[in-house]
Amino acid sequence: MLLRVEAEKREEAILSPLASLSSRTRGRQVPEEPCPIRTEYQRDRDRIIHSKAFRRLKHKTQVFIAPEGDHYRTRLTHTLEVAQISRTIARALRLNEDLAEAIALGHDLGHTPFGHSGEEALNEVVPGGFKHNLQSLRVVEVLEGGRGLNLTWEVRDGIAHHTGPVKPQTLEGQIICYADRIAYINHDIDDALRAGIITREQLPVECLKVLGDTHRQRIDTMVTDLIRYSWEQGRIAMSPAVQRATDELRAFLFQKVYIGSPAKTEEGKAKNLLKQLYYYYLEHPEVLPPPVHPQDDLPRRVCDYIAGMTDRFAILQYTRIFVPTGFPS
């Protein structure tokens, strides 16, 4: 018997009736012969991990632009923390852990260099705007390897809708919406404390009473509450009290860290750098990589190229193009 078939039968026997079974996926854009060993969602997870776009996340900003310290989160470590939290929640709720993990690992593949400041820069100059979740979808459907990764519909749906007003259609995808927020709220507090941007005494006292005094306690409270409340309600949600405290803690981060803090002193430079690169490539399309698809217009090609850059590659390109070098002796 194929190992994949055994795994599919275990899913049917063990998982909740609300879970997304890999044997019942809506399928891929291009039909493929199933793997004899891995389920469809395990296969998607592996394709994402082995992609170049995934590897580039290690040099993309989370909050601190091009951090020199070794212990600040990057977009890659953020992604791994989201995946860990997602797996924990999915396993506890008897949902499909492999699907949740695949969505989590792929949710930020299209994120720009320099974090959300880079996203804002491209959104201001690219015709039609720019959203990192839709760019992540474009990476897995079109860009990676010149033809995309041909992932299942459920993984693509979760990636596209992990943020924004439209929620994923699977419960596993909806887990990512919460796991993403749980991860970044807590690790951004940790990084901001490490950087001296905030102090423990500044953290909202009422939030700490509900969520806990330490990094570990807050994550445990949020995750445990989400599991318990979702189990009772039959949908993915936090209890009103924990949701309120979580939202207040997020608002605190916007006030003290995300906007106007020392962590953001280089944000204007980063946005200007990407905008200048964008306009330069519009004027010099001959230096761009070959188009993935001939029908892609020039602004789309430039957007794809810049969005795929790491922080340091963007800085290197800017330096090469705009910073004069001394005449050799």
Tab-separated table of C-alpha atoms in Angstrom:
chain	number	residue	atom	x	y	z
A	1	MET	CA	0.000	0.000	0.000
A	2	LEU	CA	1.209	3.508	-0.773
A	3	LEU	CA	2.418	5.387	2.288
A	4	ARG	CA	0.441	8.422	1.133
A	5	VAL	CA	-2.782	6.425	1.168
A	6	GLU	CA	-2.043	5.253	4.721
A	7	ALA	CA	-1.469	8.855	5.779
A	8	GLU	CA	-4.732	9.932	4.149
A	9	LYS	CA	-6.604	7.187	6.005
A	10	ARG	CA	-5.068	8.322	9.302
A	11	GLU	CA	-6.306	11.855	8.590
A	12	GLU	CA	-9.826	10.541	7.989
A	13	ALA	CA	-9.736	8.510	11.210
A	14	ILE	CA	-8.137	11.065	13.518
A	15	LEU	CA	-8.926	14.590	12.338
A	16	SER	CA	-12.009	16.621	13.159
A	17	PRO	CA	-14.954	16.582	10.729
A	18	LEU	CA	-14.152	20.298	10.285
A	19	ALA	CA	-10.584	19.596	9.105
A	20	SER	CA	-9.415	19.909	5.512
A	21	LEU	CA	-8.456	16.415	4.393
A	22	SER	CA	-5.575	16.230	1.946
A	23	SER	CA	-7.400	13.507	0.009
A	24	ARG	CA	-10.212	15.981	-0.683
A	25	THR	CA	-8.160	18.948	-1.834
A	26	ARG	CA	-9.613	21.066	-4.627
A	27	GLY	CA	-6.397	20.282	-6.423
A	28	ARG	CA	-3.651	22.146	-8.230
A	29	GLN	CA	-3.706	24.571	-11.135
A	30	VAL	CA	-1.923	21.941	-13.212
A	31	PRO	CA	-2.857	18.325	-12.338
A	32	GLU	CA	0.049	16.155	-11.185
A	33	GLU	CA	0.578	12.517	-10.349
A	34	PRO	CA	0.301	12.190	-6.527
A	35	CYS	CA	3.425	11.491	-4.481
A	36	PRO	CA	3.578	7.879	-3.259
A	37	ILE	CA	4.858	8.970	0.167
A	38	ARG	CA	3.644	12.461	1.026
A	39	THR	CA	0.132	13.876	1.208
A	40	GLU	CA	-0.687	16.847	-1.009
A	41	TYR	CA	-0.225	19.396	1.785
A	42	GLN	CA	3.075	17.829	2.891
A	43	ARG	CA	4.245	18.128	-0.684
A	44	ASP	CA	3.289	21.826	-0.730
A	45	ARG	CA	5.172	22.437	2.509
A	46	ASP	CA	8.316	20.863	1.080
A	47	ARG	CA	8.111	22.858	-2.149
A	48	ILE	CA	7.915	26.099	-0.188
A	49	ILE	CA	10.851	25.231	2.075
A	50	HIS	CA	13.044	24.382	-0.922
A	51	SER	CA	12.158	27.560	-2.846
A	52	LYS	CA	14.545	30.465	-3.395
A	53	ALA	CA	11.884	32.912	-2.219
A	54	PHE	CA	11.809	31.143	1.163
A	55	ARG	CA	15.589	31.308	1.540
A	56	ARG	CA	15.603	35.043	0.785
A	57	LEU	CA	13.410	35.695	3.829
A	58	LYS	CA	16.479	35.328	6.049
A	59	HIS	CA	17.740	38.720	4.840
A	60	LYS	CA	14.431	40.587	4.818
A	61	THR	CA	13.372	42.989	7.570
A	62	GLN	CA	10.758	42.119	10.143
A	63	VAL	CA	10.738	45.423	12.107
A	64	PHE	CA	14.380	46.465	12.487
A	65	ILE	CA	15.782	47.458	9.095
A	66	ALA	CA	18.909	45.489	8.116
A	67	PRO	CA	19.659	44.658	11.776
A	68	GLU	CA	23.279	44.100	12.750
A	69	GLY	CA	22.410	42.232	15.948
A	70	ASP	CA	22.210	38.464	15.591
A	71	HIS	CA	19.138	38.023	17.787
A	72	TYR	CA	16.615	40.330	16.128
A	73	ARG	CA	13.878	38.629	14.153
A	74	THR	CA	14.015	38.600	10.389
A	75	ARG	CA	11.159	37.767	8.034
A	76	LEU	CA	12.377	34.142	8.050
A	77	THR	CA	12.433	33.688	11.819
A	78	HIS	CA	9.022	35.364	11.996
A	79	THR	CA	7.747	32.824	9.470
A	80	LEU	CA	9.141	29.922	11.497
A	81	GLU	CA	7.488	31.214	14.670
A	82	VAL	CA	4.163	31.547	12.854
A	83	ALA	CA	4.539	27.972	11.600
A	84	GLN	CA	5.261	26.649	15.099
A	85	ILE	CA	2.250	28.403	16.636
A	86	SER	CA	0.037	27.283	13.754
A	87	ARG	CA	1.044	23.652	14.138
A	88	THR	CA	0.327	23.734	17.863
A	89	ILE	CA	-3.152	25.170	17.356
A	90	ALA	CA	-4.031	22.896	14.444
A	91	ARG	CA	-2.883	19.765	16.279
A	92	ALA	CA	-4.860	20.658	19.396
A	93	LEU	CA	-8.038	21.310	17.386
A	94	ARG	CA	-7.533	18.101	15.333
A	95	LEU	CA	-7.291	20.139	12.154
A	96	ASN	CA	-4.822	19.481	9.347
A	97	GLU	CA	-1.421	20.390	10.753
A	98	ASP	CA	0.338	19.932	7.403
A	99	LEU	CA	-1.986	22.399	5.678
A	100	ALA	CA	-1.574	24.977	8.446
A	101	GLU	CA	2.204	24.616	8.314
A	102	ALA	CA	2.352	24.989	4.530
A	103	ILE	CA	0.263	28.172	4.599
A	104	ALA	CA	2.351	29.601	7.435
A	105	LEU	CA	5.637	28.911	5.659
A	106	GLY	CA	4.383	30.537	2.460
A	107	HIS	CA	2.419	33.479	3.819
A	108	ASP	CA	5.203	36.083	3.512
A	109	LEU	CA	7.110	34.819	0.447
A	110	GLY	CA	6.176	37.976	-1.468
A	111	HIS	CA	7.160	40.441	1.229
A	112	THR	CA	9.362	43.331	0.194
A	113	PRO	CA	12.787	44.264	1.524
A	114	PHE	CA	12.633	46.594	4.545
A	115	GLY	CA	9.383	45.155	5.888
A	116	HIS	CA	6.187	47.161	5.791
A	117	SER	CA	8.036	50.351	4.870
A	118	GLY	CA	9.070	48.611	1.646
A	119	GLU	CA	5.492	47.510	1.110
A	120	GLU	CA	4.311	51.087	1.575
A	121	ALA	CA	6.916	52.361	-0.897
A	122	LEU	CA	5.827	49.998	-3.669
A	123	ASN	CA	2.168	50.609	-2.890
A	124	GLU	CA	2.760	54.313	-3.532
A	125	VAL	CA	4.411	53.895	-6.936
A	126	VAL	CA	3.154	50.677	-8.532
A	127	PRO	CA	0.030	51.091	-10.689
A	128	GLY	CA	-2.849	49.441	-8.859
A	129	GLY	CA	-0.955	49.377	-5.563
A	130	PHE	CA	0.940	46.607	-3.828
A	131	LYS	CA	-0.044	44.128	-1.110
A	132	HIS	CA	2.434	41.574	0.156
A	133	ASN	CA	-0.152	38.793	0.524
A	134	LEU	CA	-1.117	39.052	-3.144
A	135	GLN	CA	2.563	39.165	-4.092
A	136	SER	CA	3.101	35.997	-2.044
A	137	LEU	CA	0.354	34.379	-4.079
A	138	ARG	CA	2.031	35.568	-7.280
A	139	VAL	CA	5.323	34.049	-6.136
A	140	VAL	CA	3.831	30.590	-5.671
A	141	GLU	CA	1.565	30.752	-8.728
A	142	VAL	CA	3.845	32.445	-11.262
A	143	LEU	CA	7.304	33.636	-10.264
A	144	GLU	CA	9.177	30.915	-8.395
A	145	GLY	CA	11.248	28.982	-10.891
A	146	GLY	CA	9.561	30.813	-13.752
A	147	ARG	CA	6.360	28.789	-13.432
A	148	GLY	CA	5.360	28.872	-9.756
A	149	LEU	CA	5.147	25.973	-7.338
A	150	ASN	CA	1.761	24.606	-8.472
A	151	LEU	CA	0.430	24.412	-4.909
A	152	THR	CA	-2.978	23.156	-3.867
A	153	TRP	CA	-5.954	25.500	-3.847
A	154	GLU	CA	-6.227	25.426	-0.037
A	155	VAL	CA	-2.630	26.573	0.497
A	156	ARG	CA	-2.968	29.337	-2.088
A	157	ASP	CA	-6.237	30.493	-0.517
A	158	GLY	CA	-4.607	30.657	2.915
A	159	ILE	CA	-1.600	32.594	1.614
A	160	ALA	CA	-3.747	35.112	-0.278
A	161	HIS	CA	-6.092	35.798	2.624
A	162	HIS	CA	-3.846	35.578	5.702
A	163	THR	CA	-4.382	39.326	6.054
A	164	GLY	CA	-7.130	41.643	4.877
A	165	PRO	CA	-10.927	41.646	5.082
A	166	VAL	CA	-11.494	38.349	3.235
A	167	LYS	CA	-10.821	35.336	5.437
A	168	PRO	CA	-9.467	31.989	4.228
A	169	GLN	CA	-12.114	29.387	3.487
A	170	THR	CA	-10.402	26.661	5.519
A	171	LEU	CA	-10.132	26.683	9.303
A	172	GLU	CA	-6.430	25.940	8.897
A	173	GLY	CA	-6.038	29.122	6.878
A	174	GLN	CA	-7.922	31.077	9.523
A	175	ILE	CA	-5.485	29.781	12.139
A	176	ILE	CA	-2.678	31.552	10.265
A	177	CYS	CA	-4.478	34.895	10.583
A	178	TYR	CA	-4.251	34.542	14.365
A	179	ALA	CA	-0.869	32.820	14.549
A	180	ASP	CA	0.688	35.597	12.454
A	181	ARG	CA	-0.573	38.229	14.882
A	182	ILE	CA	0.313	36.215	17.992
A	183	ALA	CA	3.843	35.760	16.679
A	184	TYR	CA	4.598	39.330	15.658
A	185	ILE	CA	3.004	41.008	18.682
A	186	ASN	CA	5.106	38.945	21.048
A	187	HIS	CA	8.393	38.804	19.180
A	188	ASP	CA	8.229	42.514	18.308
A	189	ILE	CA	7.840	43.293	22.011
A	190	ASP	CA	10.825	41.054	22.726
A	191	ASP	CA	12.953	42.774	20.070
A	192	ALA	CA	11.858	46.256	21.152
A	193	LEU	CA	12.808	45.450	24.749
A	194	ARG	CA	16.180	44.122	23.574
A	195	ALA	CA	16.786	47.313	21.605
A	196	GLY	CA	15.821	49.562	24.525
A	197	ILE	CA	13.010	51.176	22.540
A	198	ILE	CA	10.510	50.296	25.247
A	199	THR	CA	10.835	49.126	28.849
A	200	ARG	CA	8.886	46.450	30.665
A	201	GLU	CA	7.352	49.157	32.829
A	202	GLN	CA	5.774	50.740	29.730
A	203	LEU	CA	3.829	47.634	28.736
A	204	PRO	CA	0.078	48.159	29.354
A	205	VAL	CA	-0.653	46.848	32.840
A	206	GLU	CA	-4.239	45.809	32.100
A	207	CYS	CA	-3.057	43.731	29.124
A	208	LEU	CA	-0.435	42.012	31.247
A	209	LYS	CA	-3.040	41.106	33.863
A	210	VAL	CA	-4.938	39.183	31.217
A	211	LEU	CA	-2.086	37.856	29.075
A	212	GLY	CA	0.845	37.474	31.470
A	213	ASP	CA	4.034	39.261	32.489
A	214	THR	CA	6.522	37.351	30.338
A	215	HIS	CA	6.977	36.542	26.654
A	216	ARG	CA	6.324	32.855	27.332
A	217	GLN	CA	3.202	33.504	29.401
A	218	ARG	CA	1.647	35.820	26.830
A	219	ILE	CA	2.081	33.379	23.950
A	220	ASP	CA	0.775	30.530	26.111
A	221	THR	CA	-2.288	32.547	27.139
A	222	MET	CA	-3.143	33.587	23.583
A	223	VAL	CA	-2.648	30.120	22.101
A	224	THR	CA	-4.428	28.250	24.916
A	225	ASP	CA	-7.351	30.664	24.869
A	226	LEU	CA	-7.665	30.402	21.081
A	227	ILE	CA	-7.732	26.606	21.274
A	228	ARG	CA	-10.310	26.481	24.072
A	229	TYR	CA	-12.611	29.127	22.629
A	230	SER	CA	-12.403	27.758	19.091
A	231	TRP	CA	-13.219	24.276	20.356
A	232	GLU	CA	-16.303	25.572	22.129
A	233	GLN	CA	-17.488	27.793	19.268
A	234	GLY	CA	-16.686	25.567	16.302
A	235	ARG	CA	-14.819	28.435	14.640
A	236	ILE	CA	-11.366	30.006	14.975
A	237	ALA	CA	-11.550	32.834	17.503
A	238	MET	CA	-10.245	34.149	20.803
A	239	SER	CA	-12.429	34.834	23.804
A	240	PRO	CA	-13.590	38.488	23.999
A	241	ALA	CA	-11.339	39.286	26.977
A	242	VAL	CA	-8.144	37.873	25.442
A	243	GLN	CA	-8.985	39.345	22.029
A	244	ARG	CA	-9.427	42.772	23.624
A	245	ALA	CA	-6.108	42.552	25.504
A	246	THR	CA	-4.347	41.333	22.341
A	247	ASP	CA	-5.729	44.226	20.296
A	248	GLU	CA	-4.691	46.732	22.972
A	249	LEU	CA	-1.174	45.310	23.045
A	250	ARG	CA	-0.995	45.596	19.251
A	251	ALA	CA	-2.181	49.216	19.457
A	252	PHE	CA	0.582	49.866	22.003
A	253	LEU	CA	3.158	48.541	19.529
A	254	PHE	CA	1.891	50.852	16.802
A	255	GLN	CA	2.159	53.794	19.175
A	256	LYS	CA	5.559	53.003	20.679
A	257	VAL	CA	7.434	50.851	18.139
A	258	TYR	CA	5.934	50.753	14.640
A	259	ILE	CA	5.444	54.497	14.178
A	260	GLY	CA	8.058	57.133	14.935
A	261	SER	CA	10.292	55.039	17.209
A	262	PRO	CA	14.101	54.670	16.935
A	263	ALA	CA	13.404	51.364	15.149
A	264	LYS	CA	11.935	53.399	12.320
A	265	THR	CA	14.562	56.142	11.962
A	266	GLU	CA	15.841	54.597	8.716
A	267	GLU	CA	12.363	53.946	7.308
A	268	GLY	CA	12.265	57.092	5.175
A	269	LYS	CA	15.616	56.247	3.639
A	270	ALA	CA	14.470	52.700	2.895
A	271	LYS	CA	11.293	53.882	1.185
A	272	ASN	CA	13.199	56.454	-0.856
A	273	LEU	CA	15.771	53.832	-1.852
A	274	LEU	CA	13.125	51.471	-3.235
A	275	LYS	CA	11.280	54.243	-5.040
A	276	GLN	CA	14.462	55.408	-6.727
A	277	LEU	CA	15.245	51.842	-7.771
A	278	TYR	CA	11.720	51.498	-9.154
A	279	TYR	CA	11.990	54.613	-11.318
A	280	TYR	CA	15.509	53.696	-12.416
A	281	TYR	CA	14.427	50.250	-13.671
A	282	LEU	CA	11.467	51.795	-15.487
A	283	GLU	CA	13.971	53.918	-17.408
A	284	HIS	CA	16.495	51.091	-17.871
A	285	PRO	CA	14.524	47.887	-18.538
A	286	GLU	CA	17.548	46.382	-20.280
A	287	VAL	CA	19.159	45.669	-16.880
A	288	LEU	CA	16.180	43.698	-15.585
A	289	PRO	CA	16.136	39.895	-15.587
A	290	PRO	CA	14.262	38.333	-18.505
A	291	PRO	CA	10.475	38.523	-18.072
A	292	VAL	CA	8.825	35.497	-16.495
A	293	HIS	CA	5.931	35.908	-18.908
A	294	PRO	CA	6.079	37.913	-22.145
A	295	GLN	CA	2.706	39.508	-21.385
A	296	ASP	CA	3.976	41.121	-18.149
A	297	ASP	CA	4.197	44.884	-18.579
A	298	LEU	CA	7.247	46.829	-17.460
A	299	PRO	CA	5.848	48.140	-14.117
A	300	ARG	CA	4.880	44.569	-13.201
A	301	ARG	CA	8.354	43.273	-14.008
A	302	VAL	CA	10.009	46.028	-11.983
A	303	CYS	CA	7.672	45.415	-9.051
A	304	ASP	CA	8.396	41.672	-9.079
A	305	TYR	CA	12.140	42.273	-9.212
A	306	ILE	CA	12.223	44.755	-6.328
A	307	ALA	CA	9.762	42.848	-4.146
A	308	GLY	CA	11.978	39.775	-4.441
A	309	MET	CA	15.098	41.586	-3.233
A	310	THR	CA	16.613	41.132	0.200
A	311	ASP	CA	17.504	44.204	2.249
A	312	ARG	CA	21.185	43.896	1.500
A	313	PHE	CA	20.714	43.216	-2.223
A	314	ALA	CA	18.531	46.325	-2.531
A	315	ILE	CA	21.203	48.383	-0.743
A	316	LEU	CA	23.905	46.867	-2.970
A	317	GLN	CA	21.969	47.694	-6.132
A	318	TYR	CA	21.253	51.232	-4.971
A	319	THR	CA	24.909	51.767	-4.096
A	320	ARG	CA	26.053	50.414	-7.444
A	321	ILE	CA	23.605	52.601	-9.386
A	322	PHE	CA	23.505	55.866	-7.442
A	323	VAL	CA	26.625	56.153	-5.262
A	324	PRO	CA	29.764	57.327	-7.083
A	325	THR	CA	32.941	55.324	-6.672
A	326	GLY	CA	36.426	56.758	-6.468
A	327	PHE	CA	38.717	56.716	-9.485
A	328	PRO	CA	41.206	53.846	-9.104
A	329	SER	CA	44.821	54.812	-8.454
